[in-house]
Amino acid sequence: MTEQTATLSAPEAAPGANSRKVFIKTYGCQMNVYDSTRMSDALARDGYVQTEEIADADLVLLNTCHIREKAAEKVYSELGRLRDMKKERHSDGREFMIGVAGCVAQAEGEEILRRAPAVDVVIGPQTYHRLPDALKRARRGDRVVETDYAIEDKFEHLPKMEKAKIRSRGVTSFLTVQEGCDKFCTFCVVPYTRGSEVSRPLAQIVDEALRLVDAGVREITLLGQNVNAWRAAGPDGREWSLGDLLYRLADIPGLERLRYTTSHPRDMDDRLIEAHADLRKLMPYLHLPIQSGSDRILKAMNRRHTADDYLRLIERIRAARPDIALSGDFITGFPGETDEDFECTMNVVREVKYAGAFSFKYSSRPGTPGADMKGHIDEDVKAERLERLQALLVSQQAEFNASCVGKTVSLLLEKPGRFDGQLIGRSPWLQSVIVDAKGVEIGDIISVRITGTGPNSLYADMVPGV
Ligand code: SAH
Ligand code: SF4
Ligand code: F3S
């Protein structure tokens, strides 16, 4: 998954007269987005209604990301603003609680209470089912830190998703199937913030998928830090892998599209590649990070594959599903990266031709092996390499989008457009497409002909009679 800008979750259900209100701000990756919805549901059981107005909130919950220094520091500046808000509220005699959840909570625990005295509750990604209880204790005057890895399965303790809530969130949904990471790439905090790899059991996943589809969801994106490392007991007594899970979910009537993210190249097994060849519902789009194109750097990163392994893997995937589009993650300026190493990354990008990508300057993270390595690279060198890499990736994305013009593609309509009569949908390749739509509605999957490209979206006409 990829860390994105902060997102505010949509408010749900009309607030009742006496209910408390929670404002949730989500940083980081898709899993945090998913977790925020589950925390919102857990709080709803305690009478909390989600609000989009921080001014109305009795509780502010920051669901945080620790992946790069900037992401983590944002949280502390936000906490500074919240401290002032809390003072004001208290002088008016109103309750105002502050909670920190997510990966910064897990990584820094008690330290947050020291650095930000206004914080009431710190709760990690594996313990957030205990949030209502933690708030109760905080209301009695304790400052609560809940970051032990819970022995119980949080999913068993969270309320099941309700139909009305699912509906309010739209026709696409995330579904976490796997959490944590045992890969220990030397730059990355995730194995420390999310713990070791755990797969949710098959029945729990199928049950959640059925609930989502019953409430109108047409597309599900399976989530995991290493989603393709998902393994669980199948009904046939065999150990199932992600490919098997996709075949099972593809059998659900009404579920029209499946995606998954993020995969590690080492866990792309034959069954998963076969699923790409066979399953019409599995969208032809794969996010497969490589991070660097240099074998020397890949080794130092502990990725445990070479650039060539990755390229050969992509060949096999493309042979199975020729129209598949690829995206990736890249890091520039990992310790010891030379100009030649960086050129290797550029060469891999030139060879693969990505439809989209995320790229970052290396950020040294305390506690990771990378932080102690020799040869840290100057910020301006990292930035210069990033700029060159991004220019190439942006041009590849533009090329990919331009190659779609004139094609007829399917579109899942997700939301209204800016102008009357317009709807916005997603193509199989995750492109946002604007269409003048008549006689169709959100949730429909329609055929459109791509007519042009804009800065952030494509434009299309409906194909009559399809
Ligand atoms: N396997 C996980 C990785 C999550 S982090 C997944 O893809 O879901 C997402 C991306 O952030 C990584 O692929 C990597 O490109 C980037 N990243 C992670 N740690 C970083 C660091 N210390 N500095 C810069 N970028 C980093
Ligand atoms: Fe981080 Fe590597 Fe695990 Fe991805 S695979 S979460 S980059 S340690
Ligand atoms: Fe960030 Fe944690 Fe996701 S560190 S990218 S929120 S797993």
mmCIF file of N, CA and C in Angstrom, residues 205-331:
data_model
loop_
_atom_site.group_PDB
_atom_site.id
_atom_site.type_symbol
_atom_site.label_atom_id
_atom_site.label_comp_id
_atom_site.label_asym_id
_atom_site.label_seq_id
_atom_site.Cartn_x
_atom_site.Cartn_y
_atom_site.Cartn_z
ATOM 1 N N ILE A 205 -13.240 -13.556 6.170
ATOM 2 C CA ILE A 205 -13.124 -12.703 4.973
ATOM 3 C C ILE A 205 -14.358 -12.862 4.072
ATOM 4 N N VAL A 206 -14.767 -14.102 3.873
ATOM 5 C CA VAL A 206 -15.927 -14.343 2.998
ATOM 6 C C VAL A 206 -17.164 -13.687 3.616
ATOM 7 N N ASP A 207 -17.306 -13.830 4.927
ATOM 8 C CA ASP A 207 -18.454 -13.227 5.615
ATOM 9 C C ASP A 207 -18.467 -11.705 5.406
ATOM 10 N N GLU A 208 -17.309 -11.094 5.568
ATOM 11 C CA GLU A 208 -17.254 -9.631 5.401
ATOM 12 C C GLU A 208 -17.539 -9.246 3.948
ATOM 13 N N ALA A 209 -17.005 -10.006 3.010
ATOM 14 C CA ALA A 209 -17.244 -9.708 1.588
ATOM 15 C C ALA A 209 -18.742 -9.816 1.279
ATOM 16 N N LEU A 210 -19.402 -10.839 1.813
ATOM 17 C CA LEU A 210 -20.840 -11.016 1.567
ATOM 18 C C LEU A 210 -21.637 -9.840 2.118
ATOM 19 N N ARG A 211 -21.252 -9.396 3.311
ATOM 20 C CA ARG A 211 -21.911 -8.235 3.904
ATOM 21 C C ARG A 211 -21.752 -6.998 3.025
ATOM 22 N N LEU A 212 -20.543 -6.797 2.538
ATOM 23 C CA LEU A 212 -20.277 -5.627 1.695
ATOM 24 C C LEU A 212 -21.131 -5.685 0.426
ATOM 25 N N VAL A 213 -21.147 -6.846 -0.194
ATOM 26 C CA VAL A 213 -21.872 -6.984 -1.465
ATOM 27 C C VAL A 213 -23.374 -6.847 -1.232
ATOM 28 N N ASP A 214 -23.847 -7.403 -0.139
ATOM 29 C CA ASP A 214 -25.266 -7.299 0.202
ATOM 30 C C ASP A 214 -25.694 -5.837 0.360
ATOM 31 N N ALA A 215 -24.750 -4.995 0.769
ATOM 32 C CA ALA A 215 -25.068 -3.574 0.951
ATOM 33 C C ALA A 215 -24.783 -2.757 -0.314
ATOM 34 N N GLY A 216 -24.447 -3.417 -1.401
ATOM 35 C CA GLY A 216 -24.311 -2.684 -2.666
ATOM 36 C C GLY A 216 -22.889 -2.478 -3.165
ATOM 37 N N VAL A 217 -21.897 -3.001 -2.443
ATOM 38 C CA VAL A 217 -20.514 -2.850 -2.905
ATOM 39 C C VAL A 217 -20.291 -3.726 -4.141
ATOM 40 N N ARG A 218 -19.689 -3.141 -5.181
ATOM 41 C CA ARG A 218 -19.446 -3.886 -6.429
ATOM 42 C C ARG A 218 -17.985 -4.249 -6.628
ATOM 43 N N GLU A 219 -17.115 -3.499 -5.937
ATOM 44 C CA GLU A 219 -15.670 -3.731 -6.105
ATOM 45 C C GLU A 219 -15.001 -3.801 -4.739
ATOM 46 N N ILE A 220 -14.213 -4.838 -4.521
ATOM 47 C CA ILE A 220 -13.486 -4.967 -3.254
ATOM 48 C C ILE A 220 -11.989 -5.010 -3.543
ATOM 49 N N THR A 221 -11.258 -4.206 -2.781
ATOM 50 C CA THR A 221 -9.797 -4.264 -2.849
ATOM 51 C C THR A 221 -9.286 -4.932 -1.579
ATOM 52 N N LEU A 222 -8.687 -6.092 -1.738
ATOM 53 C CA LEU A 222 -8.137 -6.809 -0.595
ATOM 54 C C LEU A 222 -6.842 -6.121 -0.170
ATOM 55 N N LEU A 223 -6.709 -5.905 1.129
ATOM 56 C CA LEU A 223 -5.545 -5.185 1.625
ATOM 57 C C LEU A 223 -4.645 -6.060 2.474
ATOM 58 N N GLY A 224 -3.363 -5.786 2.375
ATOM 59 C CA GLY A 224 -2.382 -6.384 3.277
ATOM 60 C C GLY A 224 -1.062 -5.678 3.076
ATOM 61 N N GLN A 225 -0.263 -5.571 4.127
ATOM 62 C CA GLN A 225 1.076 -5.017 3.932
ATOM 63 C C GLN A 225 1.853 -5.913 2.972
ATOM 64 N N ASN A 226 1.530 -7.208 3.031
ATOM 65 C CA ASN A 226 2.069 -8.189 2.092
ATOM 66 C C ASN A 226 0.906 -9.059 1.692
ATOM 67 N N VAL A 227 0.004 -8.486 0.933
ATOM 68 C CA VAL A 227 -1.284 -9.147 0.731
ATOM 69 C C VAL A 227 -1.111 -10.524 0.090
ATOM 70 N N ASN A 228 -0.090 -10.652 -0.758
ATOM 71 C CA ASN A 228 0.057 -11.951 -1.426
ATOM 72 C C ASN A 228 0.791 -12.989 -0.561
ATOM 73 N N ALA A 229 1.101 -12.601 0.684
ATOM 74 C CA ALA A 229 1.596 -13.595 1.639
ATOM 75 C C ALA A 229 0.420 -14.216 2.401
ATOM 76 N N TRP A 230 -0.817 -13.801 2.058
ATOM 77 C CA TRP A 230 -1.993 -14.360 2.752
ATOM 78 C C TRP A 230 -2.019 -15.890 2.599
ATOM 79 N N ARG A 231 -2.197 -16.585 3.695
ATOM 80 C CA ARG A 231 -2.318 -18.046 3.696
ATOM 81 C C ARG A 231 -3.308 -18.422 4.790
ATOM 82 N N ALA A 232 -4.209 -19.341 4.501
ATOM 83 C CA ALA A 232 -5.122 -19.803 5.546
ATOM 84 C C ALA A 232 -5.660 -21.172 5.159
ATOM 85 N N ALA A 233 -6.228 -21.840 6.146
ATOM 86 C CA ALA A 233 -6.777 -23.169 5.887
ATOM 87 C C ALA A 233 -7.982 -23.051 4.973
ATOM 88 N N GLY A 234 -8.007 -23.853 3.910
ATOM 89 C CA GLY A 234 -9.154 -23.872 3.007
ATOM 90 C C GLY A 234 -10.128 -24.962 3.424
ATOM 91 N N PRO A 235 -11.350 -24.933 2.888
ATOM 92 C CA PRO A 235 -12.347 -25.936 3.267
ATOM 93 C C PRO A 235 -11.959 -27.340 2.796
ATOM 94 N N ASP A 236 -11.026 -27.422 1.846
ATOM 95 C CA ASP A 236 -10.594 -28.727 1.351
ATOM 96 C C ASP A 236 -9.429 -29.290 2.157
ATOM 97 N N GLY A 237 -9.095 -28.611 3.266
ATOM 98 C CA GLY A 237 -8.014 -29.106 4.109
ATOM 99 C C GLY A 237 -6.634 -28.661 3.650
ATOM 100 N N ARG A 238 -6.575 -28.102 2.441
ATOM 101 C CA ARG A 238 -5.301 -27.581 1.935
ATOM 102 C C ARG A 238 -5.049 -26.208 2.519
ATOM 103 N N GLU A 239 -3.791 -25.763 2.476
ATOM 104 C CA GLU A 239 -3.526 -24.372 2.809
ATOM 105 C C GLU A 239 -3.805 -23.525 1.565
ATOM 106 N N TRP A 240 -4.683 -22.554 1.706
ATOM 107 C CA TRP A 240 -5.014 -21.690 0.574
ATOM 108 C C TRP A 240 -4.079 -20.484 0.529
ATOM 109 N N SER A 241 -3.826 -20.032 -0.701
ATOM 110 C CA SER A 241 -3.035 -18.810 -0.877
ATOM 111 C C SER A 241 -3.950 -17.733 -1.467
ATOM 112 N N LEU A 242 -3.392 -16.549 -1.690
ATOM 113 C CA LEU A 242 -4.233 -15.434 -2.154
ATOM 114 C C LEU A 242 -4.949 -15.768 -3.463
ATOM 115 N N GLY A 243 -4.282 -16.501 -4.354
ATOM 116 C CA GLY A 243 -4.923 -16.900 -5.613
ATOM 117 C C GLY A 243 -6.207 -17.675 -5.335
ATOM 118 N N ASP A 244 -6.130 -18.642 -4.418
ATOM 119 C CA ASP A 244 -7.321 -19.436 -4.073
ATOM 120 C C ASP A 244 -8.419 -18.534 -3.508
ATOM 121 N N LEU A 245 -8.017 -17.604 -2.669
ATOM 122 C CA LEU A 245 -9.004 -16.692 -2.066
ATOM 123 C C LEU A 245 -9.711 -15.878 -3.162
ATOM 124 N N LEU A 246 -8.948 -15.432 -4.151
ATOM 125 C CA LEU A 246 -9.558 -14.642 -5.229
ATOM 126 C C LEU A 246 -10.562 -15.482 -6.021
ATOM 127 N N TYR A 247 -10.201 -16.745 -6.294
ATOM 128 C CA TYR A 247 -11.155 -17.628 -6.980
ATOM 129 C C TYR A 247 -12.439 -17.747 -6.161
ATOM 130 N N ARG A 248 -12.304 -17.900 -4.837
ATOM 131 C CA ARG A 248 -13.491 -18.048 -3.971
ATOM 132 C C ARG A 248 -14.352 -16.775 -4.015
ATOM 133 N N LEU A 249 -13.707 -15.620 -3.892
ATOM 134 C CA LEU A 249 -14.467 -14.362 -3.850
ATOM 135 C C LEU A 249 -15.110 -14.060 -5.200
ATOM 136 N N ALA A 250 -14.453 -14.484 -6.267
ATOM 137 C CA ALA A 250 -15.001 -14.248 -7.605
ATOM 138 C C ALA A 250 -16.320 -14.994 -7.807
ATOM 139 N N ASP A 251 -16.596 -15.985 -6.965
ATOM 140 C CA ASP A 251 -17.866 -16.721 -7.043
ATOM 141 C C ASP A 251 -19.041 -15.968 -6.433
ATOM 142 N N ILE A 252 -18.780 -14.882 -5.746
ATOM 143 C CA ILE A 252 -19.874 -14.175 -5.061
ATOM 144 C C ILE A 252 -20.681 -13.386 -6.094
ATOM 145 N N PRO A 253 -21.961 -13.721 -6.251
ATOM 146 C CA PRO A 253 -22.771 -12.992 -7.235
ATOM 147 C C PRO A 253 -22.907 -11.527 -6.805
ATOM 148 N N GLY A 254 -22.833 -10.630 -7.752
ATOM 149 C CA GLY A 254 -22.988 -9.199 -7.432
ATOM 150 C C GLY A 254 -21.658 -8.518 -7.165
ATOM 151 N N LEU A 255 -20.649 -9.302 -6.790
ATOM 152 C CA LEU A 255 -19.308 -8.725 -6.646
ATOM 153 C C LEU A 255 -18.673 -8.773 -8.034
ATOM 154 N N GLU A 256 -18.435 -7.591 -8.611
ATOM 155 C CA GLU A 256 -18.039 -7.542 -10.020
ATOM 156 C C GLU A 256 -16.559 -7.322 -10.244
ATOM 157 N N ARG A 257 -15.903 -6.718 -9.243
ATOM 158 C CA ARG A 257 -14.483 -6.404 -9.462
ATOM 159 C C ARG A 257 -13.677 -6.719 -8.212
ATOM 160 N N LEU A 258 -12.494 -7.270 -8.435
ATOM 161 C CA LEU A 258 -11.569 -7.565 -7.343
ATOM 162 C C LEU A 258 -10.213 -6.939 -7.648
ATOM 163 N N ARG A 259 -9.600 -6.430 -6.596
ATOM 164 C CA ARG A 259 -8.217 -5.945 -6.681
ATOM 165 C C ARG A 259 -7.515 -6.362 -5.404
ATOM 166 N N TYR A 260 -6.212 -6.242 -5.365
ATOM 167 C CA TYR A 260 -5.486 -6.495 -4.117
ATOM 168 C C TYR A 260 -4.233 -5.635 -4.097
ATOM 169 N N THR A 261 -3.831 -5.240 -2.903
ATOM 170 C CA THR A 261 -2.625 -4.442 -2.749
ATOM 171 C C THR A 261 -2.173 -4.517 -1.297
ATOM 172 N N THR A 262 -0.845 -4.521 -1.000
ATOM 173 C CA THR A 262 0.290 -4.467 -1.893
ATOM 174 C C THR A 262 1.024 -5.791 -1.881
ATOM 175 N N SER A 263 1.600 -6.120 -3.011
ATOM 176 C CA SER A 263 2.265 -7.406 -3.141
ATOM 177 C C SER A 263 3.769 -7.260 -3.042
ATOM 178 N N HIS A 264 4.391 -8.323 -2.552
ATOM 179 C CA HIS A 264 5.847 -8.410 -2.594
ATOM 180 C C HIS A 264 6.209 -9.356 -3.744
ATOM 181 N N PRO A 265 7.202 -9.000 -4.556
ATOM 182 C CA PRO A 265 7.542 -9.864 -5.701
ATOM 183 C C PRO A 265 7.807 -11.317 -5.301
ATOM 184 N N ARG A 266 8.339 -11.540 -4.099
ATOM 185 C CA ARG A 266 8.669 -12.917 -3.709
ATOM 186 C C ARG A 266 7.453 -13.781 -3.429
ATOM 187 N N ASP A 267 6.305 -13.151 -3.228
ATOM 188 C CA ASP A 267 5.101 -13.936 -2.906
ATOM 189 C C ASP A 267 4.140 -14.051 -4.091
ATOM 190 N N MET A 268 4.572 -13.680 -5.281
ATOM 191 C CA MET A 268 3.698 -13.827 -6.466
ATOM 192 C C MET A 268 3.777 -15.285 -6.921
ATOM 193 N N ASP A 269 2.916 -16.146 -6.413
ATOM 194 C CA ASP A 269 3.049 -17.558 -6.770
ATOM 195 C C ASP A 269 2.234 -17.912 -8.025
ATOM 196 N N ASP A 270 2.391 -19.157 -8.486
ATOM 197 C CA ASP A 270 1.754 -19.572 -9.745
ATOM 198 C C ASP A 270 0.235 -19.448 -9.697
ATOM 199 N N ARG A 271 -0.336 -19.790 -8.546
ATOM 200 C CA ARG A 271 -1.793 -19.751 -8.414
ATOM 201 C C ARG A 271 -2.327 -18.317 -8.601
ATOM 202 N N LEU A 272 -1.577 -17.373 -8.079
ATOM 203 C CA LEU A 272 -1.993 -15.969 -8.191
ATOM 204 C C LEU A 272 -1.886 -15.509 -9.658
ATOM 205 N N ILE A 273 -0.841 -15.920 -10.314
ATOM 206 C CA ILE A 273 -0.676 -15.545 -11.723
ATOM 207 C C ILE A 273 -1.780 -16.214 -12.564
ATOM 208 N N GLU A 274 -2.103 -17.440 -12.198
ATOM 209 C CA GLU A 274 -3.189 -18.165 -12.877
ATOM 210 C C GLU A 274 -4.523 -17.416 -12.695
ATOM 211 N N ALA A 275 -4.720 -16.892 -11.487
ATOM 212 C CA ALA A 275 -5.952 -16.134 -11.226
ATOM 213 C C ALA A 275 -6.045 -14.937 -12.172
ATOM 214 N N HIS A 276 -4.907 -14.297 -12.422
ATOM 215 C CA HIS A 276 -4.918 -13.166 -13.359
ATOM 216 C C HIS A 276 -5.310 -13.610 -14.771
ATOM 217 N N ALA A 277 -4.904 -14.814 -15.128
ATOM 218 C CA ALA A 277 -5.243 -15.312 -16.464
ATOM 219 C C ALA A 277 -6.725 -15.679 -16.559
ATOM 220 N N ASP A 278 -7.270 -16.233 -15.472
ATOM 221 C CA ASP A 278 -8.603 -16.845 -15.501
ATOM 222 C C ASP A 278 -9.759 -15.939 -15.113
ATOM 223 N N LEU A 279 -9.542 -15.100 -14.118
ATOM 224 C CA LEU A 279 -10.689 -14.446 -13.469
ATOM 225 C C LEU A 279 -11.012 -13.119 -14.151
ATOM 226 N N ARG A 280 -12.164 -13.088 -14.775
ATOM 227 C CA ARG A 280 -12.618 -11.862 -15.436
ATOM 228 C C ARG A 280 -12.805 -10.741 -14.404
ATOM 229 N N LYS A 281 -13.196 -11.126 -13.177
ATOM 230 C CA LYS A 281 -13.460 -10.104 -12.154
ATOM 231 C C LYS A 281 -12.177 -9.506 -11.562
ATOM 232 N N LEU A 282 -11.080 -10.194 -11.716
ATOM 233 C CA LEU A 282 -9.823 -9.669 -11.179
ATOM 234 C C LEU A 282 -9.285 -8.622 -12.156
ATOM 235 N N MET A 283 -9.224 -7.370 -11.685
ATOM 236 C CA MET A 283 -8.880 -6.265 -12.582
ATOM 237 C C MET A 283 -7.421 -6.359 -13.033
ATOM 238 N N PRO A 284 -7.167 -5.998 -14.284
ATOM 239 C CA PRO A 284 -5.816 -6.142 -14.851
ATOM 240 C C PRO A 284 -4.880 -5.008 -14.413
ATOM 241 N N TYR A 285 -4.664 -4.909 -13.133
ATOM 242 C CA TYR A 285 -3.828 -3.836 -12.599
ATOM 243 C C TYR A 285 -3.098 -4.388 -11.396
ATOM 244 N N LEU A 286 -1.801 -4.210 -11.362
ATOM 245 C CA LEU A 286 -1.019 -4.795 -10.268
ATOM 246 C C LEU A 286 0.005 -3.795 -9.740
ATOM 247 N N HIS A 287 -0.066 -3.585 -8.426
ATOM 248 C CA HIS A 287 0.924 -2.731 -7.768
ATOM 249 C C HIS A 287 2.018 -3.638 -7.219
ATOM 250 N N LEU A 288 3.191 -3.561 -7.819
ATOM 251 C CA LEU A 288 4.268 -4.478 -7.446
ATOM 252 C C LEU A 288 5.567 -3.684 -7.253
ATOM 253 N N PRO A 289 5.808 -3.249 -6.001
ATOM 254 C CA PRO A 289 6.984 -2.408 -5.752
ATOM 255 C C PRO A 289 8.298 -3.147 -5.988
ATOM 256 N N ILE A 290 9.273 -2.418 -6.529
ATOM 257 C CA ILE A 290 10.641 -2.968 -6.620
ATOM 258 C C ILE A 290 11.624 -2.130 -5.789
ATOM 259 N N GLN A 291 11.345 -0.870 -5.597
ATOM 260 C CA GLN A 291 12.128 0.058 -4.751
ATOM 261 C C GLN A 291 13.407 0.551 -5.422
ATOM 262 N N SER A 292 14.185 -0.359 -6.011
ATOM 263 C CA SER A 292 15.424 0.039 -6.682
ATOM 264 C C SER A 292 15.695 -0.949 -7.798
ATOM 265 N N GLY A 293 16.400 -0.489 -8.833
ATOM 266 C CA GLY A 293 16.743 -1.391 -9.938
ATOM 267 C C GLY A 293 18.161 -1.927 -9.839
ATOM 268 N N SER A 294 18.863 -1.579 -8.754
ATOM 269 C CA SER A 294 20.253 -2.019 -8.604
ATOM 270 C C SER A 294 20.326 -3.237 -7.686
ATOM 271 N N ASP A 295 20.973 -4.297 -8.164
ATOM 272 C CA ASP A 295 21.062 -5.513 -7.341
ATOM 273 C C ASP A 295 21.817 -5.268 -6.037
ATOM 274 N N ARG A 296 22.816 -4.399 -6.117
ATOM 275 C CA ARG A 296 23.590 -4.088 -4.912
ATOM 276 C C ARG A 296 22.686 -3.439 -3.852
ATOM 277 N N ILE A 297 21.885 -2.491 -4.316
ATOM 278 C CA ILE A 297 20.991 -1.781 -3.382
ATOM 279 C C ILE A 297 19.844 -2.700 -2.933
ATOM 280 N N LEU A 298 19.330 -3.504 -3.864
ATOM 281 C CA LEU A 298 18.258 -4.432 -3.479
ATOM 282 C C LEU A 298 18.750 -5.363 -2.362
ATOM 283 N N LYS A 299 20.007 -5.764 -2.471
ATOM 284 C CA LYS A 299 20.587 -6.646 -1.444
ATOM 285 C C LYS A 299 20.681 -5.888 -0.115
ATOM 286 N N ALA A 300 21.187 -4.664 -0.178
ATOM 287 C CA ALA A 300 21.315 -3.861 1.051
ATOM 288 C C ALA A 300 19.939 -3.573 1.650
ATOM 289 N N MET A 301 18.931 -3.500 0.801
ATOM 290 C CA MET A 301 17.559 -3.269 1.283
ATOM 291 C C MET A 301 16.928 -4.548 1.845
ATOM 292 N N ASN A 302 17.618 -5.666 1.661
ATOM 293 C CA ASN A 302 17.074 -6.976 2.065
ATOM 294 C C ASN A 302 15.783 -7.326 1.331
ATOM 295 N N ARG A 303 15.716 -6.977 0.047
ATOM 296 C CA ARG A 303 14.508 -7.307 -0.719
ATOM 297 C C ARG A 303 14.490 -8.783 -1.127
ATOM 298 N N ARG A 304 15.633 -9.386 -1.154
ATOM 299 C CA ARG A 304 15.767 -10.829 -1.444
ATOM 300 C C ARG A 304 15.297 -11.222 -2.853
ATOM 301 N N HIS A 305 15.488 -10.302 -3.793
ATOM 302 C CA HIS A 305 15.341 -10.657 -5.207
ATOM 303 C C HIS A 305 16.211 -9.685 -5.994
ATOM 304 N N THR A 306 16.512 -10.056 -7.233
ATOM 305 C CA THR A 306 17.314 -9.169 -8.083
ATOM 306 C C THR A 306 16.379 -8.406 -9.027
ATOM 307 N N ALA A 307 16.948 -7.449 -9.724
ATOM 308 C CA ALA A 307 16.157 -6.705 -10.717
ATOM 309 C C ALA A 307 15.690 -7.666 -11.813
ATOM 310 N N ASP A 308 16.562 -8.594 -12.166
ATOM 311 C CA ASP A 308 16.206 -9.544 -13.212
ATOM 312 C C ASP A 308 15.062 -10.473 -12.765
ATOM 313 N N ASP A 309 15.107 -10.932 -11.517
ATOM 314 C CA ASP A 309 13.989 -11.751 -10.985
ATOM 315 C C ASP A 309 12.671 -11.010 -11.194
ATOM 316 N N TYR A 310 12.706 -9.722 -10.875
ATOM 317 C CA TYR A 310 11.490 -8.899 -10.971
ATOM 318 C C TYR A 310 11.028 -8.786 -12.427
ATOM 319 N N LEU A 311 11.979 -8.521 -13.315
ATOM 320 C CA LEU A 311 11.610 -8.359 -14.733
ATOM 321 C C LEU A 311 11.061 -9.661 -15.314
ATOM 322 N N ARG A 312 11.671 -10.790 -14.942
ATOM 323 C CA ARG A 312 11.186 -12.100 -15.432
ATOM 324 C C ARG A 312 9.778 -12.390 -14.887
ATOM 325 N N LEU A 313 9.575 -12.005 -13.628
ATOM 326 C CA LEU A 313 8.253 -12.193 -13.021
ATOM 327 C C LEU A 313 7.197 -11.394 -13.791
ATOM 328 N N ILE A 314 7.548 -10.175 -14.127
ATOM 329 C CA ILE A 314 6.599 -9.339 -14.873
ATOM 330 C C ILE A 314 6.317 -9.941 -16.248
ATOM 331 N N GLU A 315 7.340 -10.519 -16.851
ATOM 332 C CA GLU A 315 7.117 -11.206 -18.136
ATOM 333 C C GLU A 315 6.063 -12.299 -17.989
ATOM 334 N N ARG A 316 6.191 -13.080 -16.902
ATOM 335 C CA ARG A 316 5.234 -14.181 -16.691
ATOM 336 C C ARG A 316 3.824 -13.646 -16.443
ATOM 337 N N ILE A 317 3.741 -12.573 -15.676
ATOM 338 C CA ILE A 317 2.417 -12.006 -15.378
ATOM 339 C C ILE A 317 1.788 -11.445 -16.658
ATOM 340 N N ARG A 318 2.630 -10.802 -17.471
ATOM 341 C CA ARG A 318 2.105 -10.228 -18.727
ATOM 342 C C ARG A 318 1.713 -11.312 -19.717
ATOM 343 N N ALA A 319 2.417 -12.439 -19.650
ATOM 344 C CA ALA A 319 2.045 -13.551 -20.534
ATOM 345 C C ALA A 319 0.675 -14.093 -20.116
ATOM 346 N N ALA A 320 0.415 -14.102 -18.798
ATOM 347 C CA ALA A 320 -0.869 -14.612 -18.303
ATOM 348 C C ALA A 320 -2.001 -13.621 -18.580
ATOM 349 N N ARG A 321 -1.702 -12.348 -18.512
ATOM 350 C CA ARG A 321 -2.748 -11.318 -18.645
ATOM 351 C C ARG A 321 -2.169 -10.146 -19.447
ATOM 352 N N PRO A 322 -2.211 -10.242 -20.772
ATOM 353 C CA PRO A 322 -1.493 -9.265 -21.605
ATOM 354 C C PRO A 322 -1.913 -7.807 -21.393
ATOM 355 N N ASP A 323 -3.160 -7.568 -20.969
ATOM 356 C CA ASP A 323 -3.572 -6.158 -20.823
ATOM 357 C C ASP A 323 -3.305 -5.629 -19.410
ATOM 358 N N ILE A 324 -2.511 -6.343 -18.623
ATOM 359 C CA ILE A 324 -2.291 -5.886 -17.241
ATOM 360 C C ILE A 324 -1.428 -4.622 -17.231
ATOM 361 N N ALA A 325 -1.812 -3.679 -16.360
ATOM 362 C CA ALA A 325 -1.004 -2.470 -16.180
ATOM 363 C C ALA A 325 -0.305 -2.571 -14.834
ATOM 364 N N LEU A 326 0.892 -2.000 -14.759
ATOM 365 C CA LEU A 326 1.680 -2.138 -13.536
ATOM 366 C C LEU A 326 1.929 -0.802 -12.873
ATOM 367 N N SER A 327 1.971 -0.840 -11.553
ATOM 368 C CA SER A 327 2.472 0.328 -10.841
ATOM 369 C C SER A 327 3.494 -0.158 -9.826
ATOM 370 N N GLY A 328 4.275 0.776 -9.300
ATOM 371 C CA GLY A 328 5.347 0.365 -8.386
ATOM 372 C C GLY A 328 5.653 1.439 -7.370
ATOM 373 N N ASP A 329 6.510 1.091 -6.411
ATOM 374 C CA ASP A 329 7.053 2.065 -5.457
ATOM 375 C C ASP A 329 8.564 2.108 -5.635
ATOM 376 N N PHE A 330 9.118 3.303 -5.478
ATOM 377 C CA PHE A 330 10.575 3.476 -5.638
ATOM 378 C C PHE A 330 11.112 4.376 -4.535
ATOM 379 N N ILE A 331 12.338 4.098 -4.155
ATOM 380 C CA ILE A 331 13.032 4.948 -3.178
ATOM 381 C C ILE A 331 14.326 5.440 -3.825
#
